[in-house]
Amino acid sequence: MNEQDLRRLMTVSVEDVLPSRPATAGWERARRTRRTRRAVAAAALAVALVGGGTVAALRSSADPPPVIPVAPTVEPTHSGPVQRPPDDLTYLPDPLNRLGSPATVPLSERPVQRARALFQPVDEENRANGPVRVLGDDGVVRSLDVVTLAPTRDASGNEALAVKPGVLSPDGRSAAFAQNDELIMVDLTTAAVQRIPLEGYLELVVWAHDRVLVGGDDRTYAVDRVTGVADKIDVSAWVVAAPDPEAGREAALIEMIGERDALKLRSRTAREADIRSEQPVTRGALPSPYAINEFYGRGWLHGERLASAAWITSSEIDGAEGVAVLDARTGAVSHLLDLGRDRGKGCCEVLGWDNKGSVLLRLEPAALARWNPETGEITGIVRDLRGAIALAG
């Protein structure tokens, strides 16, 4: 192959490269490889290997090494705005698969460098059944033996598990648990426990960069994660979305409020929680009659996207289960996972995003599943696991 052929082949390869889209580049993109691009990429690699000496000979020794473009191995598949899960999920290998394994060592004996997840097993009556499990990034499951957690309670006496989505810090190094009249913080890297007295029925925790937001029906505190200093903040722990850990400490707090035509995204300043703006939630790209009726569970920000479970109006019923992805700046819905009518109410809470732009959620019978809104691909992670799960960011 002469130099002219080499340049022509490289030109084809460069023109075929799509702009980088980290948020949509899922780890399953190899399944969607186009044969023509694979052939070009393979040819380009062969030319680079075989002709490398020729290119080097033509280049002055003072020139910098050439940057050889490589064609992408896949073309992202952009699915429509409304998507549905398959009848049967495919379960792929994943570090979170070990979430269902029993603990083999106490946290006090072997702290983690970073936790991937917490899991609280429950019995048939949804009560805690054994210690909280801590899955480390080394694949070892530990038992949380340094603290005994009580159920959270509200003023009416309703109880809930202390382990909820959001209690594990995005970096996986700490956990924070709401308890009546206190916040318990555990350093998972040392097994040290800090108890911070706070007044009131406290039920929910949201990690917001260098602070922990903890609250209940009538109050929310912002607690400094280092000093433990707590101040009240005018934001609801029930409706505030978990901030993107990459967004910085001054990133706005986004609340998801209202229902149906009054559904809004309210933006507040990070420190003082002053209202900055309110955007109505709109159908965006959704076809009629699809619409969001009401959000439930924790919302999660990932860049400019917001994911949350919701009750929806679908093509079949008003009140179906769904998961929505919105533009957090405009309130427009970009993608909707229609989960249908034959599921338990509040079945499918969102648990966060992964680092490749997929939404992590409960999707019965899977205890944990992954949905890529851009490609529409849905896969299972953990099967039939009864209990509460909290994931690191």
Short mmCIF file of C-alpha atoms in Angstrom, two decimals:
data_model
loop_
_atom_site.label_atom_id
_atom_site.label_comp_id
_atom_site.label_asym_id
_atom_site.label_seq_id
_atom_site.Cartn_x
_atom_site.Cartn_y
_atom_site.Cartn_z
CA MET A 1 0.00 0.00 0.00
CA ASN A 2 1.51 3.35 -1.05
CA GLU A 3 1.35 6.66 0.78
CA GLN A 4 -1.63 7.93 -1.25
CA ASP A 5 -3.66 4.84 -0.35
CA LEU A 6 -2.70 5.29 3.28
CA ARG A 7 -3.91 8.91 3.31
CA ARG A 8 -7.18 7.98 1.60
CA LEU A 9 -7.87 5.27 4.16
CA MET A 10 -7.08 7.60 7.05
CA THR A 11 -9.41 10.25 5.62
CA VAL A 12 -12.28 7.76 5.50
CA SER A 13 -11.54 6.75 9.07
CA VAL A 14 -11.46 10.35 10.35
CA GLU A 15 -14.70 11.31 8.61
CA ASP A 16 -16.39 8.31 10.18
CA VAL A 17 -15.57 9.28 13.78
CA LEU A 18 -18.56 10.63 15.66
CA PRO A 19 -18.20 13.39 18.29
CA SER A 20 -17.42 12.01 21.73
CA ARG A 21 -20.51 11.53 23.91
CA PRO A 22 -19.32 10.19 27.27
CA ALA A 23 -22.79 10.20 28.82
CA THR A 24 -24.12 7.84 26.18
CA ALA A 25 -21.10 5.61 25.58
CA GLY A 26 -22.40 2.51 27.44
CA TRP A 27 -20.17 -0.45 28.15
CA GLU A 28 -22.40 -2.60 25.92
CA ARG A 29 -21.81 -0.65 22.74
CA ALA A 30 -19.78 -3.55 21.25
CA ARG A 31 -23.04 -5.33 20.57
CA ARG A 32 -24.02 -2.57 18.16
CA THR A 33 -20.93 -2.63 15.93
CA ARG A 34 -21.46 -1.87 12.27
CA ARG A 35 -19.54 -4.19 10.03
CA THR A 36 -18.33 -1.45 7.72
CA ARG A 37 -16.79 0.56 10.54
CA ARG A 38 -15.26 -2.52 12.06
CA ALA A 39 -13.67 -3.29 8.72
CA VAL A 40 -12.31 0.25 8.35
CA ALA A 41 -10.98 0.20 11.89
CA ALA A 42 -9.30 -3.15 11.34
CA ALA A 43 -7.78 -1.97 8.07
CA ALA A 44 -6.56 1.24 9.66
CA LEU A 45 -4.95 -0.74 12.45
CA ALA A 46 -3.28 -3.09 10.00
CA VAL A 47 -1.94 -0.18 7.97
CA ALA A 48 -0.69 1.52 11.12
CA LEU A 49 1.16 -1.63 12.13
CA VAL A 50 2.53 -2.63 8.74
CA GLY A 51 3.20 0.86 7.42
CA GLY A 52 4.45 2.36 10.64
CA GLY A 53 8.05 2.08 9.57
CA THR A 54 7.31 3.78 6.24
CA VAL A 55 5.56 6.71 7.93
CA ALA A 56 8.43 7.06 10.40
CA ALA A 57 10.93 7.08 7.57
CA LEU A 58 9.09 9.93 5.82
CA ARG A 59 8.99 12.02 9.01
CA SER A 60 11.81 14.15 10.33
CA SER A 61 13.19 12.91 13.64
CA ALA A 62 12.42 16.33 15.13
CA ASP A 63 8.70 16.06 14.33
CA PRO A 64 6.29 14.98 17.08
CA PRO A 65 4.87 11.45 16.88
CA PRO A 66 1.80 11.27 14.61
CA VAL A 67 -1.67 10.98 16.08
CA ILE A 68 -3.31 8.14 14.23
CA PRO A 69 -7.12 8.44 14.26
CA VAL A 70 -9.05 5.24 14.84
CA ALA A 71 -12.63 4.81 13.69
CA PRO A 72 -15.19 4.02 16.39
CA THR A 73 -16.12 0.38 16.73
CA VAL A 74 -19.82 1.15 17.10
CA GLU A 75 -22.44 3.68 16.15
CA PRO A 76 -24.67 4.68 19.12
CA THR A 77 -28.26 3.71 18.58
CA HIS A 78 -30.62 6.55 19.47
CA SER A 79 -33.93 5.14 20.62
CA GLY A 80 -37.23 6.98 20.64
CA PRO A 81 -38.36 9.07 23.60
CA VAL A 82 -40.69 6.34 24.94
CA GLN A 83 -39.11 2.98 25.68
CA ARG A 84 -40.24 -0.28 27.31
CA PRO A 85 -38.28 -3.00 29.09
CA PRO A 86 -37.94 -6.44 27.53
CA ASP A 87 -40.04 -9.30 28.86
CA ASP A 88 -36.91 -11.01 30.17
CA LEU A 89 -33.82 -9.16 31.33
CA THR A 90 -30.32 -10.29 30.41
CA TYR A 91 -28.01 -10.32 33.43
CA LEU A 92 -24.41 -9.40 32.70
CA PRO A 93 -21.28 -9.63 34.86
CA ASP A 94 -20.97 -6.58 37.10
CA PRO A 95 -19.11 -5.73 40.34
CA LEU A 96 -22.51 -5.11 41.96
CA ASN A 97 -23.46 -8.76 41.37
CA ARG A 98 -21.89 -9.55 44.75
CA LEU A 99 -24.46 -7.40 46.54
CA GLY A 100 -26.48 -10.53 47.24
CA SER A 101 -23.57 -12.38 48.86
CA PRO A 102 -23.47 -12.72 52.66
CA ALA A 103 -20.98 -10.70 54.67
CA THR A 104 -17.69 -12.47 55.39
CA VAL A 105 -15.99 -9.96 57.72
CA PRO A 106 -17.06 -7.09 60.02
CA LEU A 107 -16.37 -3.54 58.86
CA SER A 108 -14.51 -2.86 62.11
CA GLU A 109 -11.94 -5.53 61.22
CA ARG A 110 -11.56 -4.61 57.58
CA PRO A 111 -12.70 -1.10 56.58
CA VAL A 112 -13.09 -0.30 52.90
CA GLN A 113 -11.13 2.02 50.66
CA ARG A 114 -14.41 2.72 48.89
CA ALA A 115 -17.85 1.15 49.15
CA ARG A 116 -19.83 0.41 46.01
CA ALA A 117 -23.12 -0.17 47.78
CA LEU A 118 -24.98 -0.77 51.04
CA PHE A 119 -27.69 -3.39 51.37
CA GLN A 120 -30.19 -3.95 54.18
CA PRO A 121 -31.87 -7.37 53.97
CA VAL A 122 -35.53 -7.44 55.05
CA ASP A 123 -38.06 -10.08 56.05
CA GLU A 124 -41.53 -10.68 54.64
CA GLU A 125 -42.88 -7.73 56.66
CA ASN A 126 -40.20 -5.40 55.27
CA ARG A 127 -38.35 -5.18 58.57
CA ALA A 128 -34.57 -5.24 58.86
CA ASN A 129 -33.36 -8.82 58.83
CA GLY A 130 -29.71 -8.89 59.85
CA PRO A 131 -26.91 -6.33 59.66
CA VAL A 132 -26.37 -3.89 56.83
CA ARG A 133 -23.97 -5.25 54.20
CA VAL A 134 -21.17 -3.05 52.86
CA LEU A 135 -19.86 -4.05 49.42
CA GLY A 136 -16.31 -2.74 49.00
CA ASP A 137 -14.59 -1.98 45.72
CA ASP A 138 -12.42 -5.03 46.43
CA GLY A 139 -15.47 -7.27 46.05
CA VAL A 140 -15.56 -8.20 49.75
CA VAL A 141 -18.91 -7.92 51.57
CA ARG A 142 -18.64 -6.63 55.13
CA SER A 143 -21.21 -6.32 57.89
CA LEU A 144 -21.84 -2.87 59.36
CA ASP A 145 -21.06 -3.82 62.97
CA VAL A 146 -20.09 -0.42 64.40
CA VAL A 147 -23.61 0.93 64.80
CA THR A 148 -27.12 -0.41 65.35
CA LEU A 149 -29.68 1.46 63.29
CA ALA A 150 -33.27 1.98 64.36
CA PRO A 151 -36.10 2.42 61.85
CA THR A 152 -36.93 6.00 61.01
CA ARG A 153 -40.30 7.27 62.23
CA ASP A 154 -42.56 10.17 61.45
CA ALA A 155 -44.92 12.02 63.78
CA SER A 156 -47.69 9.52 63.04
CA GLY A 157 -45.54 6.56 64.03
CA ASN A 158 -44.96 5.22 60.52
CA GLU A 159 -41.68 3.34 60.29
CA ALA A 160 -39.18 2.91 57.47
CA LEU A 161 -35.74 1.36 57.09
CA ALA A 162 -32.76 3.55 57.94
CA VAL A 163 -31.01 2.42 54.74
CA LYS A 164 -32.48 4.37 51.83
CA PRO A 165 -31.20 5.53 48.44
CA GLY A 166 -28.87 8.44 49.08
CA VAL A 167 -27.34 7.43 52.43
CA LEU A 168 -24.03 6.39 50.85
CA SER A 169 -21.75 9.25 49.85
CA PRO A 170 -20.94 9.55 46.13
CA ASP A 171 -17.28 8.74 46.81
CA GLY A 172 -18.26 5.61 48.74
CA ARG A 173 -16.19 6.60 51.76
CA SER A 174 -18.95 7.58 54.19
CA ALA A 175 -22.53 6.77 55.06
CA ALA A 176 -25.08 8.97 56.83
CA PHE A 177 -28.21 7.66 58.51
CA ALA A 178 -31.19 9.70 59.68
CA GLN A 179 -32.47 8.75 63.11
CA ASN A 180 -34.93 10.43 65.43
CA ASP A 181 -33.17 13.45 66.95
CA GLU A 182 -29.78 12.65 65.44
CA LEU A 183 -27.71 12.01 62.35
CA ILE A 184 -25.29 9.10 62.46
CA MET A 185 -22.26 9.38 60.17
CA VAL A 186 -19.93 6.42 59.59
CA ASP A 187 -16.49 6.75 58.03
CA LEU A 188 -16.36 3.48 56.09
CA THR A 189 -12.60 3.79 55.59
CA THR A 190 -11.89 3.77 59.34
CA ALA A 191 -15.15 2.43 60.84
CA ALA A 192 -15.35 5.57 63.02
CA VAL A 193 -18.84 6.71 64.06
CA GLN A 194 -19.97 10.30 64.62
CA ARG A 195 -23.33 11.14 66.21
CA ILE A 196 -24.72 14.61 65.58
CA PRO A 197 -27.70 15.63 67.78
CA LEU A 198 -30.52 17.20 65.80
CA GLU A 199 -34.08 17.90 66.78
CA GLY A 200 -37.08 16.26 65.17
CA TYR A 201 -38.30 13.28 63.20
CA LEU A 202 -35.58 12.78 60.62
CA GLU A 203 -36.06 10.31 57.79
CA LEU A 204 -34.12 11.21 54.63
CA VAL A 205 -30.51 11.94 53.71
CA VAL A 206 -29.06 13.60 50.60
CA TRP A 207 -25.32 14.11 50.07
CA ALA A 208 -24.75 17.59 48.64
CA HIS A 209 -21.00 17.91 48.01
CA ASP A 210 -19.41 18.97 51.34
CA ARG A 211 -22.68 18.80 53.24
CA VAL A 212 -25.32 16.27 54.19
CA LEU A 213 -28.95 17.33 53.92
CA VAL A 214 -31.07 15.47 56.47
CA GLY A 215 -34.71 16.07 57.21
CA GLY A 216 -38.29 14.97 57.58
CA ASP A 217 -41.75 16.41 57.10
CA ASP A 218 -41.19 19.83 58.63
CA ARG A 219 -37.47 20.59 58.65
CA THR A 220 -34.18 20.00 56.88
CA TYR A 221 -30.66 20.51 58.20
CA ALA A 222 -27.47 21.07 56.23
CA VAL A 223 -24.66 19.33 58.11
CA ASP A 224 -21.00 19.95 57.32
CA ARG A 225 -19.54 16.49 56.65
CA VAL A 226 -16.20 17.39 58.27
CA THR A 227 -17.07 19.56 61.28
CA GLY A 228 -20.58 18.28 61.96
CA VAL A 229 -21.91 21.84 62.26
CA ALA A 230 -25.62 21.88 61.36
CA ASP A 231 -27.88 24.70 60.17
CA LYS A 232 -31.48 24.63 59.08
CA ILE A 233 -32.02 25.11 55.36
CA ASP A 234 -35.20 25.98 53.47
CA VAL A 235 -35.34 22.96 51.19
CA SER A 236 -37.42 19.78 51.40
CA ALA A 237 -35.50 16.54 51.87
CA TRP A 238 -38.46 14.77 50.29
CA VAL A 239 -38.34 16.47 46.90
CA VAL A 240 -34.77 17.72 46.42
CA ALA A 241 -32.77 15.84 43.80
CA ALA A 242 -29.37 14.41 44.67
CA PRO A 243 -26.79 16.78 43.12
CA ASP A 244 -24.26 15.59 40.58
CA PRO A 245 -21.03 15.10 42.61
CA GLU A 246 -19.05 16.51 39.66
CA ALA A 247 -21.02 19.76 39.56
CA GLY A 248 -19.24 21.57 42.41
CA ARG A 249 -20.29 22.88 45.81
CA GLU A 250 -22.13 25.90 44.38
CA ALA A 251 -24.33 23.90 42.02
CA ALA A 252 -28.03 24.67 42.40
CA LEU A 253 -30.36 22.49 44.44
CA ILE A 254 -33.25 21.24 42.30
CA GLU A 255 -36.61 20.39 43.85
CA MET A 256 -39.28 18.39 42.00
CA ILE A 257 -42.63 19.75 43.12
CA GLY A 258 -46.32 19.57 42.24
CA GLU A 259 -48.23 17.15 40.07
CA ARG A 260 -49.71 16.94 36.58
CA ASP A 261 -50.05 20.38 34.98
CA ALA A 262 -48.53 22.03 38.08
CA LEU A 263 -45.41 19.85 38.02
CA LYS A 264 -42.26 22.01 38.26
CA LEU A 265 -38.52 21.99 38.76
CA ARG A 266 -37.57 24.61 41.34
CA SER A 267 -33.95 25.76 41.41
CA ARG A 268 -32.44 27.06 44.66
CA THR A 269 -29.01 28.46 45.46
CA ALA A 270 -26.72 25.89 47.03
CA ARG A 271 -25.91 27.66 50.28
CA GLU A 272 -28.83 29.91 51.20
CA ALA A 273 -31.47 27.89 49.31
CA ASP A 274 -32.94 31.06 47.81
CA ILE A 275 -35.31 30.37 44.93
CA ARG A 276 -33.66 31.16 41.61
CA SER A 277 -36.22 29.93 39.11
CA GLU A 278 -39.11 27.56 38.48
CA GLN A 279 -39.55 25.64 35.25
CA PRO A 280 -42.74 23.75 34.38
CA VAL A 281 -42.20 20.11 33.50
CA THR A 282 -43.24 19.70 29.87
CA ARG A 283 -43.76 16.70 27.63
CA GLY A 284 -40.77 17.69 25.55
CA ALA A 285 -40.24 14.94 23.00
CA LEU A 286 -43.03 12.69 24.34
CA PRO A 287 -45.85 11.78 21.96
CA SER A 288 -49.45 12.29 23.07
CA PRO A 289 -50.98 11.15 25.42
CA TYR A 290 -47.78 10.48 27.39
CA ALA A 291 -47.22 12.79 30.35
CA ILE A 292 -45.70 12.83 33.84
CA ASN A 293 -48.33 12.84 36.60
CA GLU A 294 -46.07 12.92 39.66
CA PHE A 295 -42.53 12.04 40.68
CA TYR A 296 -41.75 9.67 43.53
CA GLY A 297 -38.57 8.57 45.27
CA ARG A 298 -35.28 10.40 44.99
CA GLY A 299 -34.38 12.30 41.83
CA TRP A 300 -30.77 12.16 40.62
CA LEU A 301 -28.83 14.73 38.63
CA HIS A 302 -26.18 13.74 36.08
CA GLY A 303 -24.79 16.79 34.35
CA GLU A 304 -27.82 18.60 32.97
CA ARG A 305 -30.05 15.53 33.10
CA LEU A 306 -32.41 14.55 35.91
CA ALA A 307 -33.76 11.02 36.39
CA SER A 308 -36.64 10.04 38.65
CA ALA A 309 -39.32 7.40 39.02
CA ALA A 310 -42.79 8.69 38.27
CA TRP A 311 -46.43 7.86 37.85
CA ILE A 312 -47.35 8.59 34.27
CA THR A 313 -50.13 8.76 31.75
CA SER A 314 -49.33 6.22 29.06
CA SER A 315 -51.02 5.05 25.89
CA GLU A 316 -52.86 2.46 28.01
CA ILE A 317 -53.66 3.97 31.38
CA ASP A 318 -53.51 7.01 33.63
CA GLY A 319 -51.34 6.00 36.58
CA ALA A 320 -48.81 3.64 35.03
CA GLU A 321 -45.33 3.23 36.47
CA GLY A 322 -42.44 4.89 34.70
CA VAL A 323 -38.99 6.43 34.89
CA ALA A 324 -38.36 9.85 33.36
CA VAL A 325 -35.22 11.65 32.22
CA LEU A 326 -35.54 15.43 31.95
CA ASP A 327 -33.46 18.41 31.00
CA ALA A 328 -32.88 19.97 34.43
CA ARG A 329 -32.51 23.43 32.86
CA THR A 330 -35.79 23.52 30.93
CA GLY A 331 -38.00 20.85 32.51
CA ALA A 332 -38.53 19.12 29.16
CA VAL A 333 -38.82 15.32 29.26
CA SER A 334 -36.34 13.72 26.88
CA HIS A 335 -36.85 10.00 27.62
CA LEU A 336 -39.50 7.94 29.37
CA LEU A 337 -39.34 4.30 30.38
CA ASP A 338 -42.92 3.02 30.25
CA LEU A 339 -43.17 0.22 32.82
CA GLY A 340 -46.83 -0.49 32.22
CA ARG A 341 -49.79 -1.12 34.49
CA ASP A 342 -49.09 -4.57 35.93
CA ARG A 343 -46.59 -3.57 38.59
CA GLY A 344 -46.85 -2.70 42.26
CA LYS A 345 -47.34 0.97 43.06
CA GLY A 346 -44.01 2.69 43.61
CA CYS A 347 -42.20 -0.40 42.29
CA CYS A 348 -39.30 1.10 40.46
CA GLU A 349 -37.36 3.70 42.37
CA VAL A 350 -34.31 5.24 40.73
CA LEU A 351 -31.08 4.61 42.66
CA GLY A 352 -28.69 6.83 40.72
CA TRP A 353 -26.62 7.00 37.53
CA ASP A 354 -23.54 5.08 36.55
CA ASN A 355 -20.50 6.85 35.15
CA LYS A 356 -21.49 6.03 31.57
CA GLY A 357 -24.85 7.74 31.55
CA SER A 358 -27.13 4.82 32.43
CA VAL A 359 -29.85 5.03 35.05
CA LEU A 360 -29.76 2.47 37.87
CA LEU A 361 -33.17 1.42 39.16
CA ARG A 362 -35.23 -1.27 40.79
CA LEU A 363 -37.10 -3.22 38.13
CA GLU A 364 -38.91 -6.27 39.47
CA PRO A 365 -38.06 -9.08 39.46
CA ALA A 366 -34.58 -7.56 39.33
CA ALA A 367 -33.43 -5.96 42.54
CA LEU A 368 -31.20 -3.74 40.43
CA ALA A 369 -31.21 -2.96 36.71
CA ARG A 370 -29.46 -0.59 34.31
CA TRP A 371 -31.22 1.51 31.64
CA ASN A 372 -29.41 3.52 29.00
CA PRO A 373 -31.92 6.16 27.83
CA GLU A 374 -29.93 6.96 24.70
CA THR A 375 -29.76 3.42 23.37
CA GLY A 376 -32.84 2.01 25.07
CA GLU A 377 -30.85 -0.95 26.35
CA ILE A 378 -31.98 -2.44 29.69
CA THR A 379 -30.07 -5.16 31.51
CA GLY A 380 -30.30 -6.77 34.92
CA ILE A 381 -27.58 -6.50 37.55
CA VAL A 382 -28.86 -8.35 40.63
CA ARG A 383 -31.72 -10.85 40.75
CA ASP A 384 -34.43 -11.33 43.37
CA LEU A 385 -32.82 -9.51 46.29
CA ARG A 386 -35.23 -8.47 49.03
CA GLY A 387 -34.15 -5.33 50.84
CA ALA A 388 -33.03 -1.72 50.58
CA ILE A 389 -30.09 -0.67 48.41
CA ALA A 390 -27.97 2.49 48.46
CA LEU A 391 -25.32 3.05 45.77
CA ALA A 392 -22.23 5.23 45.61
CA GLY A 393 -22.12 7.87 42.88
#
